[in-house]
Coordinates of N, CA and C in Angstrom, one line a residue:
M18 N 197.1 32.8 -80.7 CA 196.1 32.7 -79.9 C 195.7 31.0 -79.9
A19 N 197.2 30.4 -79.6 CA 196.3 28.4 -79.6 C 195.9 28.4 -78.8
I20 N 194.9 27.6 -77.7 CA 194.8 26.5 -76.7 C 194.5 25.1 -77.1
R21 N 195.7 24.4 -76.6 CA 195.5 22.9 -77.6 C 195.1 22.2 -75.7
Y22 N 194.9 21.8 -76.1 CA 194.3 19.5 -75.1 C 195.1 19.3 -75.4
H23 N 196.1 18.6 -74.9 CA 197.2 16.8 -74.3 C 196.6 16.1 -73.4
K24 N 196.7 15.0 -73.8 CA 197.0 13.8 -73.0 C 198.3 13.4 -73.0
E25 N 198.7 13.1 -70.9 CA 199.6 12.1 -71.7 C 198.9 11.2 -69.7
E26 N 199.4 9.7 -69.9 CA 199.6 9.1 -69.6 C 197.7 8.6 -69.1
T27 N 197.2 9.6 -69.4 CA 195.0 9.2 -69.7 C 194.7 9.1 -71.1
G28 N 193.7 9.0 -70.3 CA 192.5 8.0 -71.8 C 191.6 9.9 -72.1
Y29 N 191.6 11.0 -70.6 CA 191.1 13.1 -70.8 C 191.4 13.5 -71.7
L30 N 190.1 13.5 -72.5 CA 190.2 15.4 -72.7 C 188.8 15.8 -72.2
P31 N 189.2 17.1 -72.2 CA 187.4 17.5 -72.0 C 186.4 17.9 -73.2
K32 N 185.2 17.1 -73.0 CA 185.1 17.7 -74.8 C 184.3 18.7 -74.5
G33 N 184.0 19.2 -75.0 CA 183.2 21.3 -75.8 C 184.6 22.0 -75.6
R34 N 185.3 21.3 -76.2 CA 186.4 22.2 -75.8 C 187.1 23.3 -76.7
R35 N 185.7 23.8 -78.2 CA 185.9 24.9 -78.5 C 184.9 25.9 -77.9
L36 N 184.0 25.4 -77.0 CA 183.8 26.7 -76.3 C 184.5 26.8 -74.9
L37 N 185.1 25.9 -74.4 CA 185.6 25.8 -73.3 C 187.2 26.7 -73.9
S38 N 187.4 26.8 -74.4 CA 188.6 27.7 -75.5 C 188.1 28.8 -75.2
A39 N 187.0 29.5 -76.3 CA 185.9 30.7 -75.2 C 185.7 30.9 -74.6
W40 N 186.1 30.4 -74.0 CA 185.5 30.6 -72.5 C 186.9 30.9 -71.3
L41 N 187.9 31.1 -71.7 CA 189.0 30.5 -71.4 C 189.6 32.4 -72.1
R42 N 189.0 32.6 -73.5 CA 189.6 33.7 -74.2 C 189.1 34.4 -73.1
E43 N 187.4 34.5 -72.9 CA 186.6 35.9 -71.6 C 187.5 35.8 -70.9
V44 N 187.7 34.9 -70.1 CA 188.7 34.8 -69.1 C 189.7 36.2 -69.1
A45 N 190.6 35.2 -69.3 CA 192.2 36.7 -69.8 C 191.4 37.8 -70.3
L46 N 190.7 38.1 -70.6 CA 190.9 39.7 -71.8 C 189.7 40.3 -69.9
E47 N 188.5 39.4 -69.5 CA 188.0 40.3 -68.4 C 189.1 40.2 -67.0
E48 N 189.9 40.0 -67.4 CA 190.4 39.4 -66.2 C 191.8 40.4 -65.9
R49 N 192.7 41.0 -67.3 CA 193.8 41.2 -67.2 C 194.3 41.5 -68.8
N50 N 192.8 41.5 -68.7 CA 192.8 42.6 -70.1 C 193.8 42.5 -71.4
C51 N 194.1 40.6 -71.5 CA 195.4 39.7 -71.6 C 194.6 39.4 -73.3
R52 N 195.6 38.7 -74.4 CA 194.7 37.6 -74.8 C 195.7 36.4 -74.7
I53 N 195.6 35.1 -75.2 CA 196.2 33.8 -75.0 C 197.0 34.1 -75.9
E54 N 198.2 33.8 -75.8 CA 199.4 33.8 -77.0 C 199.4 32.1 -76.8
E55 N 199.8 31.9 -76.6 CA 199.4 29.8 -76.7 C 199.7 29.8 -74.1
L56 N 199.1 28.3 -74.2 CA 198.1 28.2 -74.1 C 198.0 26.3 -73.5
N57 N 198.9 24.7 -73.0 CA 198.3 24.1 -73.3 C 198.2 23.6 -72.2
Y58 N 196.5 22.2 -72.0 CA 196.2 21.9 -70.8 C 196.4 20.6 -71.2
I59 N 197.9 20.7 -70.2 CA 198.0 19.0 -70.2 C 197.4 17.9 -69.0
F60 N 196.4 16.5 -69.4 CA 195.6 15.5 -68.7 C 197.2 14.7 -68.5
C61 N 197.0 14.2 -67.1 CA 198.2 13.3 -66.7 C 197.8 12.6 -66.0
S62 N 197.8 10.9 -65.5 CA 198.1 10.4 -64.3 C 198.9 11.1 -63.5
S63 N 198.4 10.3 -62.1 CA 198.5 10.6 -60.9 C 200.4 10.4 -61.0
E64 N 200.4 9.2 -61.2 CA 201.9 9.4 -60.7 C 202.8 10.4 -61.8
K65 N 202.4 9.7 -62.6 CA 203.5 11.4 -63.7 C 203.3 13.3 -63.1
H66 N 201.4 13.1 -63.4 CA 202.2 14.1 -61.7 C 202.7 14.6 -60.7
R67 N 202.2 13.7 -60.3 CA 203.2 13.9 -58.2 C 204.7 13.8 -59.4
A68 N 206.0 12.8 -59.3 CA 206.9 12.8 -59.9 C 207.5 14.6 -60.4
M69 N 206.1 15.0 -61.5 CA 206.5 16.6 -61.2 C 206.9 17.4 -60.5
N70 N 205.1 16.8 -59.8 CA 205.6 17.9 -58.9 C 206.9 18.0 -57.3
I71 N 207.5 16.5 -57.4 CA 208.9 16.6 -57.1 C 209.6 16.9 -57.8
Q72 N 209.8 16.8 -59.2 CA 210.8 17.6 -59.8 C 211.1 19.0 -60.5
F73 N 209.7 19.3 -59.7 CA 210.1 20.6 -60.5 C 209.3 21.4 -59.3
V74 N 208.7 21.0 -58.4 CA 208.4 22.4 -57.2 C 208.8 21.9 -55.9
G75 N 209.4 20.6 -55.7 CA 209.5 19.9 -54.6 C 209.0 19.8 -53.6
H76 N 207.7 19.1 -53.8 CA 206.8 18.7 -53.2 C 206.3 17.0 -53.9
D77 N 206.3 16.6 -52.3 CA 206.2 14.8 -52.4 C 204.6 14.1 -52.6
Y78 N 203.8 14.9 -52.6 CA 202.7 14.9 -52.3 C 201.3 15.4 -54.1
F79 N 200.3 14.3 -53.7 CA 199.7 14.7 -55.5 C 199.0 16.1 -54.6
T80 N 198.3 16.9 -56.1 CA 198.0 17.6 -55.9 C 197.0 18.2 -57.7
D81 N 196.0 18.4 -57.4 CA 195.4 18.7 -58.7 C 196.1 19.2 -60.2
I82 N 196.9 20.7 -59.6 CA 197.5 21.3 -61.2 C 198.6 22.0 -61.0
I83 N 200.0 22.0 -61.6 CA 200.9 22.6 -62.0 C 200.6 22.8 -62.8
T84 N 201.2 24.4 -62.4 CA 201.1 25.5 -63.8 C 202.2 26.1 -63.7
F85 N 203.4 25.6 -65.5 CA 204.2 26.6 -65.9 C 204.1 27.4 -66.7
D86 N 204.3 29.3 -66.4 CA 203.9 30.0 -66.6 C 205.1 31.0 -67.3
Y87 N 204.5 31.6 -68.4 CA 205.8 31.7 -70.0 C 204.6 33.3 -70.1
S88 N 203.9 34.0 -69.0 CA 202.6 34.9 -69.7 C 204.2 35.7 -69.4
S89 N 203.8 37.6 -69.8 CA 204.2 38.8 -69.8 C 202.8 39.3 -69.9
L90 N 202.6 39.5 -68.9 CA 201.5 41.0 -68.8 C 201.8 42.0 -68.8
K91 N 202.8 42.5 -68.8 CA 203.3 43.6 -68.8 C 202.9 44.1 -71.0
E92 N 203.3 43.0 -71.6 CA 203.6 43.0 -72.6 C 202.0 42.9 -73.2
G93 N 201.1 42.3 -72.4 CA 199.4 42.1 -72.6 C 198.9 40.7 -73.2
Y94 N 200.1 39.3 -72.5 CA 199.8 38.0 -72.8 C 199.6 37.7 -71.9
V95 N 199.2 36.2 -72.0 CA 199.1 35.4 -71.2 C 199.8 33.7 -71.4
A96 N 201.2 33.2 -71.5 CA 201.4 31.7 -71.9 C 201.4 30.4 -71.1
G97 N 201.1 29.6 -70.7 CA 201.6 28.6 -70.4 C 201.6 26.7 -70.5
D98 N 201.7 26.2 -69.9 CA 201.6 24.9 -69.3 C 201.0 24.3 -68.0
V99 N 199.8 24.2 -68.3 CA 198.8 23.7 -67.3 C 198.4 22.2 -67.1
Y100 N 199.1 21.6 -66.0 CA 199.6 20.6 -65.8 C 198.1 20.0 -65.0
I101 N 197.5 18.4 -64.9 CA 196.5 18.5 -64.1 C 195.9 17.2 -64.2
D102 N 196.0 16.5 -63.3 CA 196.0 15.4 -62.9 C 194.4 15.2 -62.5
V103 N 194.2 14.4 -63.5 CA 193.0 14.0 -63.6 C 192.2 13.1 -62.5
E104 N 193.2 12.0 -61.7 CA 192.5 11.5 -60.4 C 192.3 12.2 -59.6
T105 N 193.3 12.7 -59.6 CA 193.2 14.1 -57.8 C 192.1 14.8 -58.1
V106 N 191.5 15.4 -59.7 CA 189.9 16.7 -60.1 C 189.1 15.0 -58.9
R107 N 189.0 13.6 -60.3 CA 187.8 13.5 -59.9 C 187.7 12.9 -57.6
D108 N 189.0 13.2 -57.5 CA 189.2 12.2 -55.7 C 188.2 14.3 -55.3
N109 N 188.5 14.8 -55.8 CA 188.2 15.8 -55.6 C 187.0 16.7 -55.6
A110 N 186.7 15.8 -56.8 CA 184.6 16.2 -56.7 C 184.5 16.1 -55.9
R111 N 184.3 13.8 -55.5 CA 183.9 13.7 -54.7 C 184.0 13.8 -52.3
I112 N 185.3 14.3 -52.4 CA 185.9 15.2 -51.1 C 184.7 17.0 -51.2
Y113 N 184.3 17.1 -52.5 CA 183.4 19.0 -52.1 C 182.3 18.5 -53.0
G114 N 181.8 17.5 -52.7 CA 180.3 17.0 -53.1 C 179.8 17.9 -54.7
T115 N 180.7 17.6 -55.4 CA 180.4 18.1 -57.1 C 180.7 17.2 -57.9
T116 N 180.5 17.9 -59.7 CA 180.9 16.4 -60.2 C 181.9 16.7 -60.8
F117 N 182.4 15.3 -61.3 CA 183.9 15.0 -61.6 C 184.2 17.4 -63.5
G118 N 182.9 17.1 -64.1 CA 183.2 18.0 -65.2 C 183.3 19.3 -64.4
R119 N 182.5 19.3 -63.7 CA 182.6 20.8 -62.6 C 183.7 21.5 -61.9
E120 N 184.4 19.6 -61.2 CA 185.3 20.1 -60.9 C 186.4 20.6 -61.8
M121 N 186.8 20.1 -63.2 CA 187.2 19.8 -63.9 C 187.6 21.4 -63.9
H122 N 186.1 22.0 -64.1 CA 186.5 23.1 -65.0 C 186.9 24.1 -63.9
R123 N 186.1 24.3 -61.9 CA 186.9 25.0 -61.3 C 189.0 24.5 -62.2
V124 N 189.2 23.6 -61.9 CA 190.7 23.3 -61.7 C 190.8 24.4 -63.1
I125 N 190.8 24.0 -64.2 CA 191.2 24.4 -65.9 C 191.1 26.1 -65.6
V126 N 189.9 26.2 -65.2 CA 190.0 28.0 -65.0 C 191.2 28.4 -63.5
H127 N 191.2 27.5 -62.5 CA 192.3 28.2 -61.8 C 193.7 27.9 -61.8
G128 N 194.2 27.4 -63.1 CA 195.0 27.3 -63.9 C 195.2 28.8 -64.5
L129 N 194.5 28.8 -65.4 CA 194.5 30.6 -66.7 C 193.8 31.8 -64.9
L130 N 193.7 31.9 -64.0 CA 194.1 32.5 -63.6 C 195.5 33.1 -62.1
H131 N 196.2 31.9 -62.3 CA 197.0 31.5 -61.8 C 198.7 32.2 -62.7
L132 N 198.2 32.2 -64.1 CA 198.5 33.1 -65.5 C 198.2 34.5 -65.5
C133 N 197.0 34.8 -64.9 CA 196.7 36.1 -65.6 C 197.5 37.0 -63.4
G134 N 198.4 35.8 -62.6 CA 198.1 37.3 -62.1 C 197.9 36.5 -60.5
Q135 N 197.2 36.0 -60.2 CA 196.0 35.8 -59.5 C 196.9 34.3 -58.6
K136 N 197.3 35.4 -57.3 CA 197.7 33.8 -55.6 C 196.8 33.3 -55.2
D137 N 197.9 32.6 -54.0 CA 196.5 32.3 -53.8 C 197.1 31.1 -52.2
K138 N 197.9 31.8 -52.0 CA 198.9 31.1 -51.1 C 198.4 31.7 -49.5
T139 N 197.4 32.7 -49.4 CA 197.0 32.6 -47.8 C 195.9 33.6 -48.1
P140 N 195.0 32.8 -47.0 CA 194.1 33.0 -47.0 C 193.1 33.5 -47.9
H141 N 193.4 35.8 -46.9 CA 193.3 36.0 -48.5 C 192.6 35.7 -49.8
A142 N 193.4 35.9 -49.7 CA 194.3 35.6 -51.8 C 193.7 34.1 -52.3
E143 N 193.2 32.8 -51.2 CA 192.7 31.2 -51.8 C 191.1 31.7 -51.8
K144 N 190.0 32.4 -50.7 CA 189.1 33.7 -50.8 C 188.5 33.9 -52.1
Q145 N 189.4 35.0 -52.6 CA 189.4 35.8 -53.8 C 189.9 34.8 -54.9
M146 N 190.9 34.2 -54.6 CA 190.6 33.1 -55.6 C 189.7 32.1 -55.9
H147 N 188.8 31.8 -54.8 CA 188.0 30.4 -55.2 C 185.9 31.4 -55.9
R148 N 186.3 33.6 -55.1 CA 185.8 34.2 -55.9 C 185.1 33.7 -56.6
K149 N 186.6 34.3 -58.3 CA 186.5 34.4 -59.0 C 186.4 32.7 -59.7
E150 N 187.3 31.9 -59.4 CA 186.8 30.5 -59.9 C 184.9 30.4 -60.1
D151 N 183.8 31.1 -59.0 CA 182.5 31.2 -59.0 C 182.1 32.1 -59.7
K152 N 183.0 33.5 -60.4 CA 182.7 33.7 -61.3 C 182.8 33.4 -63.1
Y153 N 183.7 32.5 -62.8 CA 184.1 32.8 -63.6 C 183.4 30.6 -64.8
L154 N 183.3 30.2 -63.8 CA 181.9 29.1 -63.5 C 181.0 29.9 -64.0
A155 N 179.7 29.8 -63.5 CA 178.9 31.7 -64.1 C 178.5 31.8 -64.9
L156 N 180.4 32.6 -65.4 CA 180.4 33.2 -66.9 C 180.6 31.3 -68.1
L157 N 180.4 30.5 -68.0 CA 180.7 29.6 -68.8 C 179.2 28.8 -68.5
D158 N 179.0 28.9 -67.7 CA 177.4 28.3 -67.1 C 176.9 29.7 -68.2
E159 N 176.3 30.2 -68.2 CA 175.7 30.9 -69.1 C 176.5 31.0 -70.6
M160 N 177.9 31.0 -71.2 CA 178.0 30.8 -72.4 C 176.8 28.9 -73.1
V161 N 177.4 27.7 -71.9 CA 177.1 26.3 -72.6 C 175.2 27.6 -72.9
G162 N 174.3 27.4 -71.4 CA 173.4 28.1 -72.1 C 173.1 28.2 -73.2
K163 N 173.9 29.5 -73.7 CA 173.1 30.4 -74.8 C 173.2 29.3 -76.0
A164 N 174.9 28.3 -76.1 CA 175.5 27.8 -77.6 C 173.9 26.6 -77.3
A165 N 173.0 26.4 -76.2 CA 172.2 25.2 -75.9 C 171.4 25.9 -76.7
G166 N 170.6 27.6 -76.6 CA 170.1 27.7 -76.9 C 169.6 28.3 -79.1
L167 N 171.0 28.0 -79.3 CA 171.7 28.7 -80.5 C 170.9 27.0 -81.3
K168 N 171.0 25.5 -80.2 CA 170.9 24.4 -81.4 C 169.2 24.1 -81.6
D169 N 168.1 24.9 -80.7 CA 167.3 24.8 -80.3 C 166.6 25.3 -82.1

């Protein structure tokens, strides 16, 4: 049940990783009644991410996330490597009028939702993905609130 956070060609790692990991475990349970077997979040530069996008996906453009899925939903677990372009997430936060932290959390849960089987290639599936992201961001807010309450 390992969730790990790595950085490559960037100085960024998310804060509150223990709480993030608890949140992600809850999302996997709620979404697919699955455990997280092995989940690696790799935060990287735009250059590295774009090179991976070209090499593995065949797309020559910047994107915020690439997910490599090693899950076995039939066996009841999710596993994968989730590469996140920190610079593109920062740019998207400005474009969408949100904070960098909020956008990063959205992208983090987006990757897990893909591992849980959620697609986003059609307009309907994209709307469903966005609703689920919002639902789980609200869960994170609730967990952060409860954790803050424990510190009082």
